[in-house]
Amino acid sequence: MHRLFTWIPAMVALMVATGVPAQSESYRDQHELEVRALIDPDAVLLALAPLRQQAIQAGNQRELARLSLAEANACRVQADWFCQRRAGSLATESARAAGDAYLEVRGLIVSARGHAAMQDFNAAEKALGEASSRLRGMNEPILRADVALAYSSISASLGKSELAVRYAESGIAELPAGMAVSVRVRLQRNLAKSAVDLRRFELAEAALLDAQASATDLDDPKLRGEIWLEYGRMALARDDAATARRMAGLIGNEAEQLQNSQLGGLGLELAARADLLANDRVAAAKRLDEAAARFRALDLYRDEFRVVRELARLRTESAGKGEVIEVMARLNELSEQVTRREREVATDDFEDRLRYVEQEAELSRAKAGAEADRLLAETATRASRLSRVIAIVSTLAVLALGTLYLVLRRTAGKLEVAETEGVNALARQS
């Protein structure tokens, strides 16, 4: 047995004994719901609606961007790629309106991941190119590593394993020691995945050892499950069915903790491939059926297509004509659904923009209402000030008139006395 696989049980025991510490923050000023989404995405999605409404009413675009990033993370955990892409686009637009370049880049990266998960690689690369351009004037090594992570995933999806390895290694090199643990673990996961595809097992083993050691600092069941998945893929590549089955069991545990059907389906698919390696076709077919059902429930047509295609191969070899026809019919149906989904991807950007325009309109109405209230309050304040000024001026005017009246009376009295004295003087002279 390889050194890596003798080390795994000890690592699992350590994680169970010590527990998993709270999620460490990878990004500046993350909304607490973005972190919470890693372990309870359903609750996060329910909590977002009233908070988003409050932010809209307050005209707080920056808060809207943070909430959209939290939504995107919850959707990613649930494997809802449409939702992830839409939320990433809204985060980008809101951050741009707020003038927050950091959140804008994060939104671009998140939306790129959503595009890539839906096989819309042109849109993904466009978003990542824009993010890279924005990062040139910023000192943000974590975001640069995040861009490298996304490029690595896209390269792997396109079968460019060497390029995927280079991107993963460059992302790891960007990260300062001890920072952004979740980004580092994902980069190591990608590095291991592509290294296995290249049959560079020593590189894959080293990456997985580092990833698993770092994952003890994270409360992220899905990411841990993805690490077990790469262990299992490497075991299959080394013809080690027993270890692959063990990894599938660990993935199932993480999926059950998170109540995540996609992760559970991936674990079942891994177990089925281990069964095939051990020549247990009955068990393999049963698990492939279960995995297909998990993916079907989430409308993950590409994942289901991959599993059903393997199931069709098995049924063609051993099952009756009826079962083969049934599986082939499902394959044709899935092919049509994938084509339909690709058309939806081509038009969904318009819907994203429309949602943003509607949100902007609501924000504008809220801002207009707030501005009207401000002007009304300002007018009332000015009127109050004017009333006070008029009262003071009126009082001063009355006082001035009173003073003038007294002065005039005094002057008139003096003139009367002077006139009398003048008359008397003239009388004496005559």
Tab-separated table of C-alpha atoms in Angstrom:
chain	number	residue	atom	x	y	z
A	1	MET	CA	0.000	0.000	0.000
A	2	HIS	CA	1.256	3.499	-0.852
A	3	ARG	CA	2.516	5.820	1.879
A	4	LEU	CA	-0.339	8.262	1.272
A	5	PHE	CA	-3.030	5.706	1.971
A	6	THR	CA	-1.403	4.431	5.176
A	7	TRP	CA	-1.446	8.034	6.401
A	8	ILE	CA	-5.154	8.668	5.710
A	9	PRO	CA	-6.687	6.730	8.675
A	10	ALA	CA	-4.457	8.600	11.126
A	11	MET	CA	-5.518	11.919	9.635
A	12	VAL	CA	-9.208	10.993	9.842
A	13	ALA	CA	-8.800	9.966	13.478
A	14	LEU	CA	-7.088	13.277	14.252
A	15	MET	CA	-9.936	15.246	12.680
A	16	VAL	CA	-12.554	13.307	14.638
A	17	ALA	CA	-10.644	13.626	17.917
A	18	THR	CA	-9.883	17.335	17.700
A	19	GLY	CA	-12.950	18.499	15.854
A	20	VAL	CA	-12.760	20.945	13.009
A	21	PRO	CA	-12.054	24.568	13.914
A	22	ALA	CA	-14.254	27.373	12.661
A	23	GLN	CA	-13.884	28.538	9.090
A	24	SER	CA	-11.021	30.992	8.684
A	25	GLU	CA	-11.661	34.049	6.555
A	26	SER	CA	-10.044	34.041	3.139
A	27	TYR	CA	-11.336	37.418	1.972
A	28	ARG	CA	-11.528	40.858	3.505
A	29	ASP	CA	-14.780	41.854	5.165
A	30	GLN	CA	-16.703	38.704	4.234
A	31	HIS	CA	-20.352	38.744	5.199
A	32	GLU	CA	-20.914	36.200	7.957
A	33	LEU	CA	-23.526	34.474	5.761
A	34	GLU	CA	-20.895	33.784	3.099
A	35	VAL	CA	-18.941	31.727	5.635
A	36	ARG	CA	-22.101	30.146	7.056
A	37	ALA	CA	-23.052	28.978	3.557
A	38	LEU	CA	-20.302	26.341	3.704
A	39	ILE	CA	-22.197	24.334	6.316
A	40	ASP	CA	-25.843	25.459	5.985
A	41	PRO	CA	-26.571	26.839	2.504
A	42	ASP	CA	-30.357	26.406	2.786
A	43	ALA	CA	-30.580	28.604	5.888
A	44	VAL	CA	-28.377	31.233	4.254
A	45	LEU	CA	-30.571	31.448	1.154
A	46	LEU	CA	-33.649	31.905	3.359
A	47	ALA	CA	-31.954	34.639	5.401
A	48	LEU	CA	-30.812	36.660	2.389
A	49	ALA	CA	-34.142	37.995	1.074
A	50	PRO	CA	-35.001	40.408	3.936
A	51	LEU	CA	-31.397	41.571	4.221
A	52	ARG	CA	-31.267	42.299	0.502
A	53	GLN	CA	-34.516	44.283	0.734
A	54	GLN	CA	-33.093	46.369	3.574
A	55	ALA	CA	-29.962	47.099	1.556
A	56	ILE	CA	-32.049	48.111	-1.467
A	57	GLN	CA	-34.194	50.463	0.620
A	58	ALA	CA	-31.060	52.005	2.121
A	59	GLY	CA	-29.434	52.323	-1.305
A	60	ASN	CA	-26.442	50.388	0.049
A	61	GLN	CA	-24.805	48.923	-3.066
A	62	ARG	CA	-21.758	47.674	-1.180
A	63	GLU	CA	-23.918	45.612	1.175
A	64	LEU	CA	-25.814	44.249	-1.828
A	65	ALA	CA	-22.502	43.083	-3.301
A	66	ARG	CA	-21.546	41.320	-0.052
A	67	LEU	CA	-24.957	39.633	0.167
A	68	SER	CA	-24.713	38.503	-3.467
A	69	LEU	CA	-21.326	36.907	-2.758
A	70	ALA	CA	-22.902	35.047	0.169
A	71	GLU	CA	-25.693	33.844	-2.133
A	72	ALA	CA	-23.166	32.720	-4.744
A	73	ASN	CA	-21.295	30.672	-2.145
A	74	ALA	CA	-24.493	28.973	-0.956
A	75	CYS	CA	-25.445	28.201	-4.561
A	76	ARG	CA	-21.967	26.795	-5.255
A	77	VAL	CA	-22.258	24.411	-2.300
A	78	GLN	CA	-25.667	23.296	-3.614
A	79	ALA	CA	-24.270	22.883	-7.154
A	80	ASP	CA	-26.789	25.425	-8.484
A	81	TRP	CA	-24.583	26.915	-11.188
A	82	PHE	CA	-27.249	29.200	-12.659
A	83	CYS	CA	-27.754	30.770	-9.252
A	84	GLN	CA	-24.007	31.057	-8.648
A	85	ARG	CA	-23.442	32.809	-11.953
A	86	ARG	CA	-26.395	35.176	-11.488
A	87	ALA	CA	-25.355	36.078	-7.942
A	88	GLY	CA	-21.775	36.666	-9.086
A	89	SER	CA	-22.983	39.023	-11.823
A	90	LEU	CA	-25.130	40.958	-9.347
A	91	ALA	CA	-22.188	41.192	-6.938
A	92	THR	CA	-20.025	42.591	-9.732
A	93	GLU	CA	-22.567	45.215	-10.786
A	94	SER	CA	-23.381	46.277	-7.221
A	95	ALA	CA	-19.698	46.565	-6.288
A	96	ARG	CA	-19.061	48.582	-9.444
A	97	ALA	CA	-21.909	50.957	-8.552
A	98	ALA	CA	-20.441	51.297	-5.044
A	99	GLY	CA	-16.962	51.985	-6.434
A	100	ASP	CA	-15.499	49.001	-4.545
A	101	ALA	CA	-12.844	47.450	-6.819
A	102	TYR	CA	-12.057	44.612	-4.379
A	103	LEU	CA	-15.650	43.335	-4.282
A	104	GLU	CA	-15.979	43.887	-8.030
A	105	VAL	CA	-13.048	41.528	-8.698
A	106	ARG	CA	-14.514	38.954	-6.314
A	107	GLY	CA	-17.823	39.144	-8.176
A	108	LEU	CA	-16.077	38.645	-11.520
A	109	ILE	CA	-14.254	35.557	-10.211
A	110	VAL	CA	-17.440	34.049	-8.776
A	111	SER	CA	-19.432	34.639	-11.960
A	112	ALA	CA	-16.561	33.140	-13.993
A	113	ARG	CA	-16.757	29.974	-11.885
A	114	GLY	CA	-20.488	29.767	-12.515
A	115	HIS	CA	-19.953	30.149	-16.266
A	116	ALA	CA	-17.223	27.489	-16.225
A	117	ALA	CA	-19.380	25.022	-14.278
A	118	MET	CA	-21.989	25.399	-17.027
A	119	GLN	CA	-19.326	24.809	-19.718
A	120	ASP	CA	-19.576	28.428	-20.909
A	121	PHE	CA	-15.803	28.811	-21.039
A	122	ASN	CA	-15.718	31.876	-23.298
A	123	ALA	CA	-17.770	33.905	-20.833
A	124	ALA	CA	-15.699	32.526	-17.945
A	125	GLU	CA	-12.410	33.541	-19.554
A	126	LYS	CA	-13.813	36.983	-20.399
A	127	ALA	CA	-14.765	37.568	-16.748
A	128	LEU	CA	-11.385	36.309	-15.524
A	129	GLY	CA	-9.586	38.513	-18.042
A	130	GLU	CA	-11.456	41.526	-16.705
A	131	ALA	CA	-10.630	40.504	-13.126
A	132	SER	CA	-6.939	40.131	-14.010
A	133	SER	CA	-6.948	43.550	-15.658
A	134	ARG	CA	-8.474	45.169	-12.565
A	135	LEU	CA	-5.939	43.423	-10.318
A	136	ARG	CA	-2.919	44.927	-12.098
A	137	GLY	CA	-3.139	48.088	-10.052
A	138	MET	CA	-4.005	46.353	-6.783
A	139	ASN	CA	-1.870	44.648	-4.137
A	140	GLU	CA	-4.169	41.641	-3.657
A	141	PRO	CA	-2.215	38.338	-3.769
A	142	ILE	CA	-5.208	36.337	-2.511
A	143	LEU	CA	-7.398	37.514	-5.378
A	144	ARG	CA	-4.613	36.813	-7.876
A	145	ALA	CA	-4.381	33.283	-6.438
A	146	ASP	CA	-8.166	33.007	-6.741
A	147	VAL	CA	-7.971	33.929	-10.433
A	148	ALA	CA	-5.255	31.286	-10.913
A	149	LEU	CA	-7.533	28.755	-9.172
A	150	ALA	CA	-10.346	29.500	-11.617
A	151	TYR	CA	-8.018	29.257	-14.628
A	152	SER	CA	-6.713	25.952	-13.267
A	153	SER	CA	-10.249	24.538	-13.021
A	154	ILE	CA	-11.107	25.673	-16.553
A	155	SER	CA	-7.888	24.188	-17.950
A	156	ALA	CA	-8.625	20.858	-16.252
A	157	SER	CA	-12.182	20.835	-17.641
A	158	LEU	CA	-10.778	21.377	-21.138
A	159	GLY	CA	-8.328	18.485	-20.700
A	160	LYS	CA	-5.288	20.784	-20.517
A	161	SER	CA	-3.771	19.102	-17.481
A	162	GLU	CA	-0.255	20.546	-17.824
A	163	LEU	CA	-1.676	24.064	-17.982
A	164	ALA	CA	-3.933	23.316	-15.013
A	165	VAL	CA	-0.884	22.231	-12.984
A	166	ARG	CA	0.982	25.431	-13.886
A	167	TYR	CA	-1.943	27.641	-12.888
A	168	ALA	CA	-2.372	25.783	-9.591
A	169	GLU	CA	1.327	26.080	-8.767
A	170	SER	CA	1.383	29.796	-9.650
A	171	GLY	CA	-1.639	30.391	-7.406
A	172	ILE	CA	0.008	28.594	-4.487
A	173	ALA	CA	3.153	30.691	-5.008
A	174	GLU	CA	1.066	33.896	-4.823
A	175	LEU	CA	-0.377	33.149	-1.389
A	176	PRO	CA	1.390	34.491	1.714
A	177	ALA	CA	2.048	31.796	4.319
A	178	GLY	CA	-0.884	31.122	6.623
A	179	MET	CA	-3.355	33.232	4.630
A	180	ALA	CA	-6.470	32.207	2.681
A	181	VAL	CA	-6.338	28.563	3.755
A	182	SER	CA	-9.446	27.601	1.763
A	183	VAL	CA	-7.989	29.045	-1.460
A	184	ARG	CA	-4.709	27.208	-0.825
A	185	VAL	CA	-6.508	23.884	-0.231
A	186	ARG	CA	-8.530	24.284	-3.441
A	187	LEU	CA	-5.367	25.029	-5.402
A	188	GLN	CA	-3.734	21.902	-3.943
A	189	ARG	CA	-6.853	19.886	-4.790
A	190	ASN	CA	-6.680	21.103	-8.409
A	191	LEU	CA	-2.957	20.394	-8.530
A	192	ALA	CA	-3.547	16.822	-7.330
A	193	LYS	CA	-6.419	16.237	-9.770
A	194	SER	CA	-4.404	17.291	-12.824
A	195	ALA	CA	-1.266	15.532	-11.594
A	196	VAL	CA	-3.257	12.270	-11.382
A	197	ASP	CA	-4.485	12.817	-14.952
A	198	LEU	CA	-0.824	13.152	-15.970
A	199	ARG	CA	0.060	10.102	-13.821
A	200	ARG	CA	2.471	12.245	-11.831
A	201	PHE	CA	1.554	10.461	-8.631
A	202	GLU	CA	4.322	11.841	-6.411
A	203	LEU	CA	3.236	15.409	-7.169
A	204	ALA	CA	-0.410	14.484	-6.568
A	205	GLU	CA	0.437	12.734	-3.305
A	206	ALA	CA	2.401	15.716	-1.969
A	207	ALA	CA	-0.413	18.114	-2.908
A	208	LEU	CA	-3.050	15.952	-1.208
A	209	LEU	CA	-0.982	15.582	1.957
A	210	ASP	CA	-0.634	19.375	2.164
A	211	ALA	CA	-4.302	19.906	1.353
A	212	GLN	CA	-5.498	17.466	3.989
A	213	ALA	CA	-3.228	18.946	6.651
A	214	SER	CA	-4.569	22.434	5.878
A	215	ALA	CA	-8.193	21.258	5.716
A	216	THR	CA	-8.188	20.571	9.459
A	217	ASP	CA	-8.408	24.378	9.867
A	218	LEU	CA	-11.611	24.582	7.821
A	219	ASP	CA	-15.254	23.908	8.564
A	220	ASP	CA	-16.054	23.026	4.959
A	221	PRO	CA	-17.546	19.532	4.486
A	222	LYS	CA	-17.814	19.858	0.712
A	223	LEU	CA	-14.149	20.783	0.313
A	224	ARG	CA	-13.097	17.888	2.545
A	225	GLY	CA	-15.274	15.602	0.431
A	226	GLU	CA	-13.570	16.890	-2.716
A	227	ILE	CA	-10.175	16.061	-1.196
A	228	TRP	CA	-11.353	12.506	-0.442
A	229	LEU	CA	-12.575	12.342	-4.048
A	230	GLU	CA	-9.096	13.121	-5.380
A	231	TYR	CA	-7.628	10.507	-3.036
A	232	GLY	CA	-10.120	8.055	-4.526
A	233	ARG	CA	-9.328	9.011	-8.119
A	234	MET	CA	-5.642	8.452	-7.446
A	235	ALA	CA	-6.432	5.077	-5.867
A	236	LEU	CA	-8.347	4.063	-9.005
A	237	ALA	CA	-5.437	5.172	-11.185
A	238	ARG	CA	-3.217	2.912	-9.078
A	239	ASP	CA	-5.697	-0.014	-9.322
A	240	ASP	CA	-6.411	0.149	-5.579
A	241	ALA	CA	-10.142	-0.614	-5.374
A	242	ALA	CA	-10.189	-1.038	-1.580
A	243	THR	CA	-8.825	2.453	-0.918
A	244	ALA	CA	-11.166	3.976	-3.500
A	245	ARG	CA	-14.132	2.363	-1.711
A	246	ARG	CA	-12.880	3.712	1.613
A	247	MET	CA	-12.651	7.208	0.155
A	248	ALA	CA	-16.178	6.860	-1.244
A	249	GLY	CA	-17.384	6.078	2.270
A	250	LEU	CA	-15.703	9.211	3.642
A	251	ILE	CA	-17.293	11.297	0.879
A	252	GLY	CA	-20.673	9.835	1.820
A	253	ASN	CA	-20.133	10.893	5.436
A	254	GLU	CA	-19.353	14.479	4.414
A	255	ALA	CA	-22.362	14.525	2.051
A	256	GLU	CA	-24.655	13.288	4.814
A	257	GLN	CA	-23.367	15.944	7.231
A	258	LEU	CA	-23.986	18.658	4.650
A	259	GLN	CA	-27.158	17.057	3.208
A	260	ASN	CA	-25.556	17.514	-0.212
A	261	SER	CA	-26.899	15.283	-2.991
A	262	GLN	CA	-24.252	16.271	-5.529
A	263	LEU	CA	-21.393	15.275	-3.221
A	264	GLY	CA	-23.232	12.070	-2.343
A	265	GLY	CA	-23.624	11.298	-6.051
A	266	LEU	CA	-19.902	11.791	-6.638
A	267	GLY	CA	-19.167	9.394	-3.770
A	268	LEU	CA	-21.486	6.764	-5.242
A	269	GLU	CA	-19.892	7.184	-8.669
A	270	LEU	CA	-16.431	6.686	-7.141
A	271	ALA	CA	-17.637	3.560	-5.315
A	272	ALA	CA	-19.131	2.211	-8.566
A	273	ARG	CA	-15.838	2.670	-10.397
A	274	ALA	CA	-14.084	0.857	-7.543
A	275	ASP	CA	-16.618	-1.980	-7.954
A	276	LEU	CA	-15.843	-2.119	-11.674
A	277	LEU	CA	-12.135	-2.279	-10.882
A	278	ALA	CA	-12.896	-5.231	-8.593
A	279	ASN	CA	-15.079	-6.759	-11.357
A	280	ASP	CA	-18.268	-6.491	-9.253
A	281	ARG	CA	-20.588	-5.350	-12.039
A	282	VAL	CA	-23.829	-5.886	-10.132
A	283	ALA	CA	-22.765	-3.583	-7.286
A	284	ALA	CA	-21.373	-1.078	-9.791
A	285	ALA	CA	-24.653	-0.908	-11.736
A	286	LYS	CA	-26.642	-0.423	-8.516
A	287	ARG	CA	-24.433	2.455	-7.371
A	288	LEU	CA	-24.410	4.071	-10.807
A	289	ASP	CA	-28.218	3.989	-10.768
A	290	GLU	CA	-28.227	5.682	-7.352
A	291	ALA	CA	-25.693	8.298	-8.451
A	292	ALA	CA	-27.722	9.081	-11.589
A	293	ALA	CA	-30.825	9.580	-9.442
A	294	ARG	CA	-28.950	12.043	-7.196
A	295	PHE	CA	-27.744	14.070	-10.173
A	296	ARG	CA	-31.166	13.931	-11.853
A	297	ALA	CA	-32.821	15.418	-8.762
A	298	LEU	CA	-30.513	18.446	-9.047
A	299	ASP	CA	-30.827	18.802	-12.845
A	300	LEU	CA	-27.084	18.158	-13.147
A	301	TYR	CA	-27.475	16.795	-16.649
A	302	ARG	CA	-23.796	16.571	-17.516
A	303	ASP	CA	-22.995	14.607	-14.348
A	304	GLU	CA	-25.962	12.338	-14.960
A	305	PHE	CA	-24.968	11.901	-18.625
A	306	ARG	CA	-21.481	10.770	-17.580
A	307	VAL	CA	-22.885	8.208	-15.143
A	308	VAL	CA	-25.673	6.946	-17.425
A	309	ARG	CA	-23.171	6.500	-20.262
A	310	GLU	CA	-21.145	4.161	-18.015
A	311	LEU	CA	-24.347	2.423	-16.996
A	312	ALA	CA	-25.293	1.944	-20.665
A	313	ARG	CA	-21.963	0.266	-21.311
A	314	LEU	CA	-22.576	-2.122	-18.408
A	315	ARG	CA	-26.158	-2.903	-19.420
A	316	THR	CA	-25.142	-3.488	-23.035
A	317	GLU	CA	-22.717	-6.159	-21.871
A	318	SER	CA	-24.969	-8.004	-19.449
A	319	ALA	CA	-28.591	-6.825	-19.234
A	320	GLY	CA	-31.652	-7.714	-21.256
A	321	LYS	CA	-32.840	-5.831	-24.311
A	322	GLY	CA	-35.513	-3.903	-22.362
A	323	GLU	CA	-33.029	-2.448	-19.882
A	324	VAL	CA	-30.639	-1.468	-22.672
A	325	ILE	CA	-33.419	0.338	-24.555
A	326	GLU	CA	-34.427	2.160	-21.367
A	327	VAL	CA	-30.879	3.358	-20.681
A	328	MET	CA	-30.301	4.426	-24.276
A	329	ALA	CA	-33.564	6.388	-24.243
A	330	ARG	CA	-32.395	8.207	-21.132
A	331	LEU	CA	-29.056	8.973	-22.803
A	332	ASN	CA	-30.862	10.534	-25.760
A	333	GLU	CA	-33.062	12.536	-23.415
A	334	LEU	CA	-30.021	13.773	-21.503
A	335	SER	CA	-28.308	14.765	-24.737
A	336	GLU	CA	-31.328	16.913	-25.625
A	337	GLN	CA	-31.386	18.440	-22.139
A	338	VAL	CA	-27.697	19.340	-22.332
A	339	THR	CA	-28.308	21.022	-25.702
A	340	ARG	CA	-31.290	22.887	-24.265
A	341	ARG	CA	-29.229	23.969	-21.272
A	342	GLU	CA	-26.533	25.337	-23.569
A	343	ARG	CA	-29.161	27.456	-25.334
A	344	GLU	CA	-30.349	28.719	-21.960
A	345	VAL	CA	-26.782	29.667	-21.085
A	346	ALA	CA	-26.571	31.715	-24.280
A	347	THR	CA	-29.655	33.786	-23.322
A	348	ASP	CA	-29.431	33.855	-19.543
A	349	ASP	CA	-26.988	36.785	-19.466
A	350	PHE	CA	-29.829	38.972	-20.730
A	351	GLU	CA	-31.983	37.847	-17.810
A	352	ASP	CA	-29.153	38.631	-15.394
A	353	ARG	CA	-28.929	42.151	-16.804
A	354	LEU	CA	-32.709	42.532	-16.624
A	355	ARG	CA	-32.719	41.508	-12.963
A	356	TYR	CA	-29.988	44.029	-12.275
A	357	VAL	CA	-31.923	46.780	-14.091
A	358	GLU	CA	-35.006	45.938	-12.020
A	359	GLN	CA	-32.917	46.067	-8.861
A	360	GLU	CA	-31.457	49.401	-9.995
A	361	ALA	CA	-34.973	50.734	-10.596
A	362	GLU	CA	-36.001	49.728	-7.092
A	363	LEU	CA	-32.854	51.329	-5.720
A	364	SER	CA	-33.606	54.489	-7.689
A	365	ARG	CA	-37.127	54.608	-6.276
A	366	ALA	CA	-35.765	54.130	-2.774
A	367	LYS	CA	-33.170	56.838	-3.352
A	368	ALA	CA	-35.818	59.184	-4.801
A	369	GLY	CA	-38.002	58.632	-1.748
A	370	ALA	CA	-35.085	59.243	0.574
A	371	GLU	CA	-34.142	62.390	-1.381
A	372	ALA	CA	-37.731	63.671	-1.203
A	373	ASP	CA	-37.776	63.083	2.555
A	374	ARG	CA	-34.441	64.867	2.859
A	375	LEU	CA	-35.643	67.859	0.826
A	376	LEU	CA	-38.872	68.013	2.825
A	377	ALA	CA	-36.938	67.958	6.086
A	378	GLU	CA	-34.518	70.535	4.726
A	379	THR	CA	-37.400	72.779	3.615
A	380	ALA	CA	-39.053	72.459	7.014
A	381	THR	CA	-35.762	73.326	8.694
A	382	ARG	CA	-35.303	76.359	6.470
A	383	ALA	CA	-38.884	77.486	7.116
A	384	SER	CA	-38.329	77.141	10.845
A	385	ARG	CA	-35.120	79.134	10.630
A	386	LEU	CA	-36.847	81.815	8.524
A	387	SER	CA	-39.689	82.056	11.045
A	388	ARG	CA	-37.191	82.566	13.841
A	389	VAL	CA	-35.351	85.217	11.828
A	390	ILE	CA	-38.614	87.051	11.034
A	391	ALA	CA	-39.616	86.960	14.699
A	392	ILE	CA	-36.252	88.358	15.764
A	393	VAL	CA	-36.314	91.057	13.059
A	394	SER	CA	-39.887	91.978	14.006
A	395	THR	CA	-38.928	92.268	17.656
A	396	LEU	CA	-35.929	94.400	16.801
A	397	ALA	CA	-38.090	96.571	14.543
A	398	VAL	CA	-40.625	97.134	17.336
A	399	LEU	CA	-37.823	97.986	19.749
A	400	ALA	CA	-36.287	100.335	17.191
A	401	LEU	CA	-39.614	102.065	16.570
A	402	GLY	CA	-40.199	102.366	20.303
A	403	THR	CA	-36.765	103.857	20.801
A	404	LEU	CA	-37.294	106.237	17.875
A	405	TYR	CA	-40.655	107.302	19.322
A	406	LEU	CA	-39.065	108.075	22.703
A	407	VAL	CA	-36.235	110.001	21.050
A	408	LEU	CA	-38.680	112.007	18.948
A	409	ARG	CA	-40.806	112.836	21.977
A	410	ARG	CA	-37.774	113.918	23.919
A	411	THR	CA	-36.577	116.027	20.969
A	412	ALA	CA	-40.036	117.571	20.536
A	413	GLY	CA	-40.110	118.468	24.235
A	414	LYS	CA	-36.739	120.125	24.011
A	415	LEU	CA	-37.833	122.076	20.917
A	416	GLU	CA	-40.996	123.220	22.691
A	417	VAL	CA	-38.991	124.454	25.701
A	418	ALA	CA	-36.504	126.216	23.425
A	419	GLU	CA	-39.317	127.863	21.484
A	420	THR	CA	-40.985	129.090	24.707
A	421	GLU	CA	-37.717	130.505	25.998
A	422	GLY	CA	-37.190	132.308	22.654
A	423	VAL	CA	-40.618	133.921	22.806
A	424	ASN	CA	-40.061	135.023	26.412
A	425	ALA	CA	-36.691	136.561	25.491
A	426	LEU	CA	-38.250	138.565	22.669
A	427	ALA	CA	-40.973	139.805	25.026
A	428	ARG	CA	-38.440	141.075	27.561
A	429	GLN	CA	-36.470	142.902	24.910
A	430	SER	CA	-39.524	144.743	23.708
